[in-house]
Coordinates of C-alpha atoms in Angstrom, one line a residue:
M1 CA 68.9 61.6 119.5
T2 CA 67.5 62.9 122.8
D3 CA 69.5 60.3 124.8
D4 CA 72.7 61.6 123.1
K5 CA 72.0 65.2 123.7
D6 CA 71.2 64.5 127.3
C7 CA 74.4 62.6 127.7
G8 CA 76.4 65.5 126.2
N9 CA 74.8 68.0 128.5
H10 CA 75.4 65.7 131.5
Q11 CA 79.0 65.2 130.7
G12 CA 79.3 69.1 130.3
N13 CA 77.7 69.7 133.7
R14 CA 79.9 67.1 135.3
W15 CA 83.0 68.5 133.9
W16 CA 81.9 71.9 135.6
K17 CA 81.1 70.3 138.7
L18 CA 84.5 68.6 138.9
L19 CA 86.3 72.2 138.9
N20 CA 86.8 73.4 142.4
R21 CA 85.3 76.7 143.5
H22 CA 88.6 78.8 143.1
T23 CA 89.0 77.6 139.5
K24 CA 85.4 78.5 138.7
V25 CA 85.8 82.0 140.1
I26 CA 89.0 82.6 138.1
I27 CA 87.2 81.4 134.8
I28 CA 84.2 83.6 135.4
S29 CA 86.2 86.5 136.5
S30 CA 88.4 86.3 133.3
L31 CA 85.4 86.2 131.2
I32 CA 83.9 89.2 132.9
F33 CA 87.2 91.0 132.6
L34 CA 87.7 90.2 129.0
S35 CA 84.1 91.4 128.2
I36 CA 84.4 94.6 130.0
I37 CA 87.9 95.2 128.0
L38 CA 86.2 94.4 124.7
F39 CA 83.2 96.7 125.6
V40 CA 85.4 99.5 126.6
I41 CA 87.6 99.3 123.5
L42 CA 84.5 99.1 121.2
L43 CA 82.9 102.2 123.1
I44 CA 86.1 104.2 122.6
F45 CA 86.1 103.1 118.8
L46 CA 82.5 104.4 118.4
I47 CA 83.2 107.7 120.4
L48 CA 86.3 108.3 118.2
R49 CA 84.4 107.8 115.0
P50 CA 87.3 106.9 112.5
S51 CA 87.8 109.2 109.5
K52 CA 88.5 107.6 106.2
P53 CA 92.0 108.0 104.8
C54 CA 93.1 110.9 102.5
F55 CA 94.6 109.8 99.1
T56 CA 96.6 112.0 96.8
L57 CA 98.0 111.3 93.3
Q58 CA 101.3 112.8 93.2
D59 CA 102.6 112.0 89.8
V60 CA 102.6 109.6 86.7
N61 CA 105.5 108.5 84.8
L62 CA 104.2 107.3 81.3
Y63 CA 106.5 105.1 79.4
T64 CA 104.1 103.6 76.9
F65 CA 100.6 104.5 75.6
N66 CA 100.0 103.2 72.2
L67 CA 96.5 102.9 70.7
T68 CA 95.9 100.9 67.5
T69 CA 93.0 98.4 67.4
T70 CA 94.1 97.8 71.0
L71 CA 95.6 99.8 73.7
T72 CA 99.1 99.1 75.3
S73 CA 100.0 101.2 78.3
Y74 CA 103.0 101.1 80.8
L75 CA 103.2 103.6 83.6
Q76 CA 104.4 104.1 87.0
I77 CA 102.2 106.2 89.6
T78 CA 103.1 107.7 93.0
I79 CA 100.2 107.8 95.2
S80 CA 100.1 108.7 98.9
S81 CA 97.5 108.1 101.8
R82 CA 97.3 110.1 105.0
N83 CA 95.7 108.8 108.2
P84 CA 93.8 111.8 109.5
N85 CA 92.9 110.1 112.9
L86 CA 94.7 111.1 116.1
R87 CA 94.1 107.8 118.0
I88 CA 93.1 105.2 115.4
G89 CA 95.5 103.3 113.2
I90 CA 94.7 101.8 109.8
E91 CA 95.5 98.5 108.4
Y92 CA 95.5 98.1 104.4
D93 CA 94.9 94.6 103.2
K94 CA 94.6 93.3 99.5
V95 CA 94.6 96.8 98.0
D96 CA 94.9 96.5 94.0
V97 CA 95.7 99.7 91.9
Y98 CA 95.0 99.9 88.2
A99 CA 94.1 102.5 85.5
S100 CA 90.9 102.9 83.7
Y101 CA 89.6 105.2 80.9
R102 CA 85.8 106.1 81.0
N103 CA 85.3 103.0 83.5
Q104 CA 87.1 100.6 81.3
Q105 CA 90.1 98.9 83.0
I106 CA 93.1 99.4 80.8
T107 CA 95.8 97.9 82.9
L108 CA 96.2 94.8 85.1
P109 CA 95.8 95.3 88.8
T110 CA 99.0 95.7 90.9
R111 CA 98.7 94.6 94.6
L112 CA 100.1 96.8 97.1
P113 CA 101.9 95.3 100.1
P114 CA 99.8 95.0 103.3
T115 CA 100.4 98.2 105.3
Y116 CA 99.9 99.5 108.8
Q117 CA 99.4 103.2 109.1
G118 CA 99.8 105.0 112.4
H119 CA 98.2 108.0 113.7
K120 CA 98.6 111.0 111.3
E121 CA 101.0 109.0 109.3
V122 CA 101.5 109.3 105.6
T123 CA 102.3 106.3 103.4
V124 CA 103.7 106.5 99.8
W125 CA 103.4 103.8 97.1
S126 CA 105.0 103.7 93.6
P127 CA 103.6 100.7 91.8
Y128 CA 103.9 100.0 88.0
L129 CA 100.9 99.6 86.0
N130 CA 100.9 97.5 82.7
G131 CA 98.3 96.8 80.1
T132 CA 99.3 94.8 76.9
E133 CA 97.1 95.0 73.8
V134 CA 93.9 95.5 75.9
P135 CA 90.8 95.3 73.7
M136 CA 88.8 98.5 73.5
A137 CA 85.1 99.0 72.7
P138 CA 84.8 100.6 69.4
Y139 CA 83.1 103.8 70.8
L140 CA 85.8 104.0 73.5
A141 CA 88.7 103.6 71.0
M142 CA 87.2 106.4 69.0
S143 CA 86.7 108.7 72.1
L144 CA 90.3 107.9 73.3
A145 CA 91.6 108.7 69.8
E146 CA 89.9 112.1 69.8
D147 CA 91.2 112.8 73.3
E148 CA 94.7 112.1 72.1
T149 CA 94.2 114.3 69.1
S150 CA 92.9 117.1 71.3
G151 CA 96.0 116.8 73.4
T152 CA 94.3 115.8 76.7
V153 CA 93.3 112.2 78.0
L154 CA 91.5 111.7 81.4
I155 CA 92.8 108.6 83.0
N156 CA 91.5 107.4 86.4
V157 CA 93.9 105.7 88.6
R158 CA 91.8 103.5 91.0
A159 CA 92.4 101.4 94.2
T160 CA 90.2 98.9 95.7
G161 CA 90.8 96.8 98.7
R162 CA 89.9 96.4 102.4
V163 CA 90.9 98.5 105.5
R164 CA 90.6 97.7 109.3
W165 CA 90.7 100.3 112.1
K166 CA 92.9 99.6 115.1
V167 CA 92.4 101.1 118.5
G168 CA 95.1 99.7 121.0
T169 CA 94.9 95.9 120.6
F170 CA 91.3 96.1 119.3
V171 CA 91.1 95.6 115.3
S172 CA 87.7 96.1 113.7
G173 CA 86.3 94.0 111.0
R174 CA 87.2 94.7 107.3
Y175 CA 85.7 97.6 105.4
R176 CA 85.6 98.0 101.7
L177 CA 87.9 100.7 100.3
N178 CA 87.4 102.4 96.9
V179 CA 89.7 105.1 95.7
N180 CA 89.3 107.2 92.4
C181 CA 92.0 109.6 91.3
P182 CA 91.8 111.6 88.2
A183 CA 94.8 112.3 86.1
Y184 CA 94.8 114.5 83.0
I185 CA 97.6 113.3 80.8
M186 CA 98.8 115.8 78.1
F187 CA 99.7 114.5 74.6
E188 CA 102.0 116.3 72.2
N189 CA 101.9 113.2 69.8
N190 CA 99.1 110.8 69.6
N191 CA 101.3 107.9 71.1
V192 CA 104.0 107.6 73.6
D193 CA 106.6 104.9 73.3
G194 CA 110.1 104.7 74.6
S195 CA 111.3 107.6 76.9
A196 CA 109.2 108.2 80.1
V197 CA 107.1 111.3 80.5
K198 CA 106.5 112.6 83.9
Y199 CA 103.3 114.4 84.9
Q200 CA 103.3 116.1 88.2
F201 CA 100.0 116.1 90.1
V202 CA 98.7 117.2 93.5
E203 CA 95.3 115.8 93.0
G204 CA 93.0 114.9 95.8
C205 CA 91.2 111.4 95.2
H206 CA 87.8 110.5 96.0
V207 CA 87.6 107.9 98.8
E208 CA 84.8 105.7 99.9
V209 CA 85.0 103.3 103.0

């Protein structure tokens, strides 16, 4: 084992010695220059201190909300994100949006397209969320029925995924994104099935990065 390692090291040293002085200078200078560039970009990134994006739930179109022993729901939401940073871009990757009731997921996740958001830019998404015959815990089904009877149901629209910060050509590692948007849905009847009912919001969302 020792002889093999020595042989490998010897070959590596031999390769380096075969290079002429001019080539060595170019390689070393390039590595130093690249290190300086990366250090400067990282320093700028740390000085700028990126701010997390601001999410807003704008509206919900409710097509179906039918509770029996299970819950079937179909809705379209409009959610926007604003990049508050002056010099830092944001890349969104693998962001899933879904609806929940009292921390129980009631729709399948819908994947948003990968998105780059420039400085001070606003991005708007309008995904459809669907949950068919989702089993509900008995106490949650009872609570939801009571909320429907009272006329108001609090649904949380959530988004989870990853973001990266971009400064010039430098792109940071991935950071976990968690968004929670409360939506108070008003019911005249216990169930909605058929024509869409639109609810307008200008609700700020809680964002964690």
